[in-house]
Each structure stands twice: as C-alpha cells, then as structure tokens.
Amino acid sequence: MVGITMDIGGSQILSSSGAYLIHGGMENTRHSLSHTSRSSPATLEMAIENLQKNEGITSHKSSLLNSHLQWLLDNYETAEGVSLPRSSLYNHYLRHCQEHKLDPVNAASFGKLIRSVFMGLRTRRLGTRGNSKYHYYGIRLKPESPLNRLQEDTQYMAMRQQPIHQKQRYRPSQKMDGITDSGSNSNLHTTPEQSVAAQSQHHQQFIDVTHVFPDFPAPDLGNVLLQEGITMSDVKTLQLLYRRHCEATLDVVMNLQFHYIEKLWQSFWSSKTPSSDGSTTIPSSEEEHEGIIPKDKLIALCKYDPILKWMRSCDHILYQALVEILIPDVLRPVPGTLTQAIRNFAKSLEGWLMNAMSDFPPQVVQTKVGVVSAFAQTLRRYTSLNHLAQAARAVLQNTSQINQMLSDLNRVDFANVQEQASWVCQCEEGTVQKLEQDFKLTLQQQSSLDQWASWLDNVVTQVLKHHEGSPSFPKAARQFLLKWSFYSSMVIRDLTLRSAASFGSFHLIRLLYDEYMFYLVEHRVAQATGETPIAVMGEFSDLASMSSTLLDKDDVSDLGSEADTDSRSVGEPLVKRERSDPGHLLQEI
C-alpha cells in the first residue's frame, strides 16, 4: 500500500494500510508514521470533536477523555502488515487506568476511543478455528513505548508485530534471569514492574499457553416467547459479546494478570447506557463486534431459563479451559509463588463476581456464582494435589524410607482387613488380593511418582471397564471411590495400631493416592457423560438434580442430610469436604 498524506485545516491525516492517524499540524512539516511524537493539542481537539459529533459526547465530559486519547497517541502508531489482539490493547489500557487512578471505560467504548484517533482502523478475526480472536489491523506499539517491557506476553506480541509474510513457526525462548532483551545485565536497575513481568514470564513455562479455546454451543430457546423489548437480535448479540468477554477473560488468565478479572467482570455486567450524569461511557456502536448490552437488557435476557442454562454451559467450558491452562499437569513441580498466586486468585473469584452482579436477580447470581465456586474449588483442589505430589516425590525417592514402608506393610494383617471390609464393600476377594500384591510389587521396585500414577490409572480402568457405556457408570465410579477410601483407611488403622515406623510416609502417600483417584474418576465420569469435569463434579445442585439412573433416592437423601448438617455447603461444590489444604498435615508428617 502507498501511504497517503492530506492537509486538512493545518493538520494532517496520515494513512498507511487503510488506517488513518490524525496528526497535529506543524506548519508544512510532514512526519513519518513510525516516529510520531507527543500529540499537539490540535490532535486531541480533533479526536474529541469527532466523538462529540458522532457519538454524542458533551463538552463537560471531554476533559475526562483527554488522558485516554493522549495515552493512545503516546504508545501506539500505524504500521503496515501488522496487527494487535484487541484484548491486549484493552489490557494495556486497564493497566494505565489502574496506575493513574482513572475510571476505565468498557471494552466497547475503548474501541470507540481507538477509532476516534486511528480513523479507518480495520478489525479482523485471526487465528485457527476455535481459537480465533479479534485483532486491530494496521496498528502496533511504538518502539519507545514503556509498554514494550510490560507486555503480557512479549513473544506473542512480537510475533504479531512482524509482517505477515515474514512470520515463522513460533517457539518461546527461555531468558536468563537478570538479562534484558538486549543482553545487558539489568539487576542493578530492575523496577518493581519489570520484576513482576519477569516473574510472570518465568511462570508461563509452567502453564499451557497453546491451549485451544473450544467453541460455545448455541442457545436453545425452544418455544420460549420473548417479552416485549427483547428480540432475537438481542439474543444473537449476547451470544457474540459473551464469547468475546470469555475470550478476554482467557487472555488475561493466560497472561497471569489475575487482578484484571475484576475489572473485566465489572465492565461486562455493569454496562450502562449513555446518561447525563457525567459518565464517561460512550454509546455502543451499531457494529456487532463493537456493541455493548445495557444492564437492564442484560438482566432481562438472563431471566430466561434457556439463556441462563446456555450461559452456565459456556461458563463450564470457559472455566475448564482455564483450569487446563493454569494446571496442565497436576503432578508436575511448579514454583510455590505460582501456586500461591493461583490460590489467591481462587479465593477472590466469588467476591469479584458478586460485586459485579450486585444488581442482578438472586437466581441469576446464584447460577453464575455456583459455577465460579466450582472453578475456585477445583483450583484449590488441584494445587493441593500438586503440593501433595511434591512432598510424596521426596518420600518415593528415599530408599531407606521405601524399605521401611515395605517392611511395615508386610506385617499388616490383610486377611483381617478383608474380613472386616468385605461386609461393607462386598468386593471380590481375588480383586482385593491382586491389588495388594501389585501395590507391594510397585513399592518394592521403588517406582517413581509417574509410575505410581500410571498404576493408579490402570486400577481405575480395570475396575470400571465393565461399566463403560452404561448409564450406571457415574454411580459405579462413586462407589469405587468409597470402597478405595474404606480399604485404605483400614490399612492405615492397622499401621497405627502397630505403631509402624513408616506411618507418616504411609499417611502422606494415602492422602496423595486418594486425592489422585478422585481426580482420575472425575475425568472418567466427565468423559463418559460428555461433560466437563467442572460440570460433572461442580455444583451440589447439579448432583441433587441428577436423573434416577445416576443417583438413586438413598443417594439424594444422603446428600440432603449432609447439606442440612452444614448450611455453608448449599450452592457450593460437594467436593468442599475436607479436601482443601493439606499443608498442616504435611508439616506434622
């Protein structure tokens, strides 16, 4: 494309690849697109005049937008053949507002700000199917912008800012601590922001940044009649914008910028229509991908049961994807700082969402918070499981401890254990004996943690293979967990009565194996039912409402009695039973 320069009233409109930058007039001097300096007042005046004319922004609101517009001009420029993810620009903007204590506009209004400065900017949806995102095409960060060292994902952005025909297969490179991009040692001049960015970059090697975000299902309205003021166009708009909102959430989490989630949720669930109260919110565009849904209309849409069920299904997909991104392997060692950051993130989720949805009906809030609660509890469970795995790894690598464990285990009266457990569990004696022999053999071989994990996975496969493809599979899986736990508790009881020297090691191993069995079973049930693990194991209400083929009356009554004994369990995941944090047990051991 050939760049075009036009003089309009002492100012210039510079064009490259279809994007236009309003540049302040400086007599007859022309400036390169890639070297724009700090904007003159004329530039801001033209951008604000454009907003006033086309978007209805009143004069007394204009001063509130000055800093936003100036920030855009200071940090971005037009460039040929490059693109930036739309969510990344908004993340940069949220950081700017947080640092300068400014009230941010929502994502759609921010898009209007960008287009008021870079007129004619194009939007493209780039990426593979199921993982595509909206990008602004023809814009990039200025080389001297401070955002270059604070980007959420420097490698991804660098790849995007290459001309399309020059891109090659991307492989993340590992950087040495204390070494900047230029290779110079910067330990003596590291700022807090750089330290946080460096730590985030280090942590990203432990998460799955290549995860593909699955598509969402379409809402099934059936024969539901929409009330006056709600149209099918509104439903389609919600479907599009909620997907975009979830993609932004995924981007923020993938960049380990957990503190932005609260702002994203507030922006989506608290969208306001233009008013005369001095708000800086800009009216929505007629373009679908730049639109917003006013809060009153969003509340009306969420009151429809099919819409609420569709949104819950989308949430299950989103939060399962976030779990798989943050904890791709529950047994892999990860830094304690990353684990603690994830647990702190999980602790804040419910409060953030309830604050953002404070004006919504209780049924809507309860549905949304229920899924978020399941997500938070899953993060806590998996980080606890990972913590147990690292502690157990040290035990399994200690030859003297393994020998002591084997000696103590051979003294256990398994015949007595089987006699007591058979009446409760009604397990085949041959199966129990085979598990006992395999366990002792695996222990004797001083197997690694990964080998133990394979053995446990094989146990689940062998026990449940007769129920595969049957509606009784979930119930059989639950019964297996109960029986496994009962047998292991009987063995621990025998070791306790004999004052076994390796009791502490066995107790730790038992905690890990019970938790890992729970992890394996929930994924097998999810696979069998075609749901996500969060959807299957998540909410108490889901378990209580299962069909009679999956949950008989006795199970329902048992679940109900458990809920009565602890009112805090209502609306929370069933797995919140003594499965939260094994830290104090590990310290005792």
JSON list of N, CA and C in Angstrom, two decimals, residues 94-123:
[
{"chain": "A", "resi": 94, "resn": "LEU", "atom": "N", "xyz": [-6.31, -0.90, 30.74]},
{"chain": "A", "resi": 94, "resn": "LEU", "atom": "CA", "xyz": [-6.70, -1.11, 32.14]},
{"chain": "A", "resi": 94, "resn": "LEU", "atom": "C", "xyz": [-5.52, -0.88, 33.07]},
{"chain": "A", "resi": 95, "resn": "ARG", "atom": "N", "xyz": [-4.34, -1.33, 32.67]},
{"chain": "A", "resi": 95, "resn": "ARG", "atom": "CA", "xyz": [-3.14, -1.10, 33.48]},
{"chain": "A", "resi": 95, "resn": "ARG", "atom": "C", "xyz": [-2.89, 0.41, 33.63]},
{"chain": "A", "resi": 96, "resn": "HIS", "atom": "N", "xyz": [-3.02, 1.14, 32.53]},
{"chain": "A", "resi": 96, "resn": "HIS", "atom": "CA", "xyz": [-2.82, 2.59, 32.57]},
{"chain": "A", "resi": 96, "resn": "HIS", "atom": "C", "xyz": [-3.80, 3.25, 33.54]},
{"chain": "A", "resi": 97, "resn": "CYS", "atom": "N", "xyz": [-5.06, 2.87, 33.47]},
{"chain": "A", "resi": 97, "resn": "CYS", "atom": "CA", "xyz": [-6.08, 3.46, 34.35]},
{"chain": "A", "resi": 97, "resn": "CYS", "atom": "C", "xyz": [-5.82, 3.11, 35.82]},
{"chain": "A", "resi": 98, "resn": "GLN", "atom": "N", "xyz": [-5.38, 1.88, 36.05]},
{"chain": "A", "resi": 98, "resn": "GLN", "atom": "CA", "xyz": [-5.09, 1.47, 37.42]},
{"chain": "A", "resi": 98, "resn": "GLN", "atom": "C", "xyz": [-3.92, 2.25, 37.99]},
{"chain": "A", "resi": 99, "resn": "GLU", "atom": "N", "xyz": [-2.88, 2.44, 37.19]},
{"chain": "A", "resi": 99, "resn": "GLU", "atom": "CA", "xyz": [-1.70, 3.14, 37.68]},
{"chain": "A", "resi": 99, "resn": "GLU", "atom": "C", "xyz": [-1.96, 4.62, 37.94]},
{"chain": "A", "resi": 100, "resn": "HIS", "atom": "N", "xyz": [-2.88, 5.21, 37.15]},
{"chain": "A", "resi": 100, "resn": "HIS", "atom": "CA", "xyz": [-3.14, 6.65, 37.28]},
{"chain": "A", "resi": 100, "resn": "HIS", "atom": "C", "xyz": [-4.47, 6.93, 37.97]},
{"chain": "A", "resi": 101, "resn": "LYS", "atom": "N", "xyz": [-5.08, 5.87, 38.55]},
{"chain": "A", "resi": 101, "resn": "LYS", "atom": "CA", "xyz": [-6.33, 6.02, 39.31]},
{"chain": "A", "resi": 101, "resn": "LYS", "atom": "C", "xyz": [-7.41, 6.71, 38.48]},
{"chain": "A", "resi": 102, "resn": "LEU", "atom": "N", "xyz": [-7.58, 6.22, 37.24]},
{"chain": "A", "resi": 102, "resn": "LEU", "atom": "CA", "xyz": [-8.62, 6.71, 36.35]},
{"chain": "A", "resi": 102, "resn": "LEU", "atom": "C", "xyz": [-9.73, 5.68, 36.24]},
{"chain": "A", "resi": 103, "resn": "ASP", "atom": "N", "xyz": [-10.94, 6.16, 35.99]},
{"chain": "A", "resi": 103, "resn": "ASP", "atom": "CA", "xyz": [-12.06, 5.24, 35.78]},
{"chain": "A", "resi": 103, "resn": "ASP", "atom": "C", "xyz": [-12.04, 4.77, 34.33]},
{"chain": "A", "resi": 104, "resn": "PRO", "atom": "N", "xyz": [-11.84, 3.47, 34.09]},
{"chain": "A", "resi": 104, "resn": "PRO", "atom": "CA", "xyz": [-11.79, 2.99, 32.70]},
{"chain": "A", "resi": 104, "resn": "PRO", "atom": "C", "xyz": [-13.17, 2.89, 32.09]},
{"chain": "A", "resi": 105, "resn": "VAL", "atom": "N", "xyz": [-13.23, 3.06, 30.78]},
{"chain": "A", "resi": 105, "resn": "VAL", "atom": "CA", "xyz": [-14.47, 2.79, 30.05]},
{"chain": "A", "resi": 105, "resn": "VAL", "atom": "C", "xyz": [-14.49, 1.30, 29.71]},
{"chain": "A", "resi": 106, "resn": "ASN", "atom": "N", "xyz": [-15.65, 0.79, 29.32]},
{"chain": "A", "resi": 106, "resn": "ASN", "atom": "CA", "xyz": [-15.72, -0.63, 29.00]},
{"chain": "A", "resi": 106, "resn": "ASN", "atom": "C", "xyz": [-15.06, -0.90, 27.65]},
{"chain": "A", "resi": 107, "resn": "ALA", "atom": "N", "xyz": [-14.96, -2.18, 27.31]},
{"chain": "A", "resi": 107, "resn": "ALA", "atom": "CA", "xyz": [-14.20, -2.58, 26.12]},
{"chain": "A", "resi": 107, "resn": "ALA", "atom": "C", "xyz": [-14.77, -1.98, 24.84]},
{"chain": "A", "resi": 108, "resn": "ALA", "atom": "N", "xyz": [-16.11, -1.95, 24.74]},
{"chain": "A", "resi": 108, "resn": "ALA", "atom": "CA", "xyz": [-16.72, -1.41, 23.53]},
{"chain": "A", "resi": 108, "resn": "ALA", "atom": "C", "xyz": [-16.44, 0.09, 23.39]},
{"chain": "A", "resi": 109, "resn": "SER", "atom": "N", "xyz": [-16.53, 0.82, 24.50]},
{"chain": "A", "resi": 109, "resn": "SER", "atom": "CA", "xyz": [-16.25, 2.25, 24.46]},
{"chain": "A", "resi": 109, "resn": "SER", "atom": "C", "xyz": [-14.78, 2.51, 24.17]},
{"chain": "A", "resi": 110, "resn": "PHE", "atom": "N", "xyz": [-13.92, 1.65, 24.67]},
{"chain": "A", "resi": 110, "resn": "PHE", "atom": "CA", "xyz": [-12.50, 1.79, 24.37]},
{"chain": "A", "resi": 110, "resn": "PHE", "atom": "C", "xyz": [-12.25, 1.64, 22.87]},
{"chain": "A", "resi": 111, "resn": "GLY", "atom": "N", "xyz": [-12.99, 0.74, 22.23]},
{"chain": "A", "resi": 111, "resn": "GLY", "atom": "CA", "xyz": [-12.88, 0.60, 20.78]},
{"chain": "A", "resi": 111, "resn": "GLY", "atom": "C", "xyz": [-13.23, 1.90, 20.06]},
{"chain": "A", "resi": 112, "resn": "LYS", "atom": "N", "xyz": [-14.21, 2.64, 20.60]},
{"chain": "A", "resi": 112, "resn": "LYS", "atom": "CA", "xyz": [-14.57, 3.93, 20.02]},
{"chain": "A", "resi": 112, "resn": "LYS", "atom": "C", "xyz": [-13.45, 4.95, 20.17]},
{"chain": "A", "resi": 113, "resn": "LEU", "atom": "N", "xyz": [-12.78, 4.92, 21.32]},
{"chain": "A", "resi": 113, "resn": "LEU", "atom": "CA", "xyz": [-11.66, 5.83, 21.53]},
{"chain": "A", "resi": 113, "resn": "LEU", "atom": "C", "xyz": [-10.56, 5.59, 20.51]},
{"chain": "A", "resi": 114, "resn": "ILE", "atom": "N", "xyz": [-10.25, 4.30, 20.28]},
{"chain": "A", "resi": 114, "resn": "ILE", "atom": "CA", "xyz": [-9.20, 3.96, 19.32]},
{"chain": "A", "resi": 114, "resn": "ILE", "atom": "C", "xyz": [-9.57, 4.45, 17.93]},
{"chain": "A", "resi": 115, "resn": "ARG", "atom": "N", "xyz": [-10.82, 4.22, 17.54]},
{"chain": "A", "resi": 115, "resn": "ARG", "atom": "CA", "xyz": [-11.25, 4.61, 16.20]},
{"chain": "A", "resi": 115, "resn": "ARG", "atom": "C", "xyz": [-11.36, 6.12, 16.04]},
{"chain": "A", "resi": 116, "resn": "SER", "atom": "N", "xyz": [-11.52, 6.84, 17.15]},
{"chain": "A", "resi": 116, "resn": "SER", "atom": "CA", "xyz": [-11.55, 8.29, 17.06]},
{"chain": "A", "resi": 116, "resn": "SER", "atom": "C", "xyz": [-10.17, 8.86, 16.79]},
{"chain": "A", "resi": 117, "resn": "VAL", "atom": "N", "xyz": [-9.12, 8.12, 17.15]},
{"chain": "A", "resi": 117, "resn": "VAL", "atom": "CA", "xyz": [-7.74, 8.57, 16.93]},
{"chain": "A", "resi": 117, "resn": "VAL", "atom": "C", "xyz": [-7.18, 7.96, 15.64]},
{"chain": "A", "resi": 118, "resn": "PHE", "atom": "N", "xyz": [-7.31, 6.67, 15.49]},
{"chain": "A", "resi": 118, "resn": "PHE", "atom": "CA", "xyz": [-6.82, 5.98, 14.30]},
{"chain": "A", "resi": 118, "resn": "PHE", "atom": "C", "xyz": [-8.01, 5.70, 13.38]},
{"chain": "A", "resi": 119, "resn": "MET", "atom": "N", "xyz": [-8.44, 6.71, 12.68]},
{"chain": "A", "resi": 119, "resn": "MET", "atom": "CA", "xyz": [-9.66, 6.60, 11.87]},
{"chain": "A", "resi": 119, "resn": "MET", "atom": "C", "xyz": [-9.46, 5.62, 10.72]},
{"chain": "A", "resi": 120, "resn": "GLY", "atom": "N", "xyz": [-10.46, 4.82, 10.44]},
{"chain": "A", "resi": 120, "resn": "GLY", "atom": "CA", "xyz": [-10.39, 3.85, 9.37]},
{"chain": "A", "resi": 120, "resn": "GLY", "atom": "C", "xyz": [-9.70, 2.57, 9.77]},
{"chain": "A", "resi": 121, "resn": "LEU", "atom": "N", "xyz": [-9.40, 2.41, 11.06]},
{"chain": "A", "resi": 121, "resn": "LEU", "atom": "CA", "xyz": [-8.73, 1.19, 11.52]},
{"chain": "A", "resi": 121, "resn": "LEU", "atom": "C", "xyz": [-9.64, -0.01, 11.27]},
{"chain": "A", "resi": 122, "resn": "ARG", "atom": "N", "xyz": [-9.05, -1.07, 10.77]},
{"chain": "A", "resi": 122, "resn": "ARG", "atom": "CA", "xyz": [-9.83, -2.26, 10.44]},
{"chain": "A", "resi": 122, "resn": "ARG", "atom": "C", "xyz": [-9.74, -3.30, 11.54]},
{"chain": "A", "resi": 123, "resn": "THR", "atom": "N", "xyz": [-10.77, -4.13, 11.64]},
{"chain": "A", "resi": 123, "resn": "THR", "atom": "CA", "xyz": [-10.82, -5.21, 12.61]},
{"chain": "A", "resi": 123, "resn": "THR", "atom": "C", "xyz": [-10.87, -6.53, 11.87]}
]
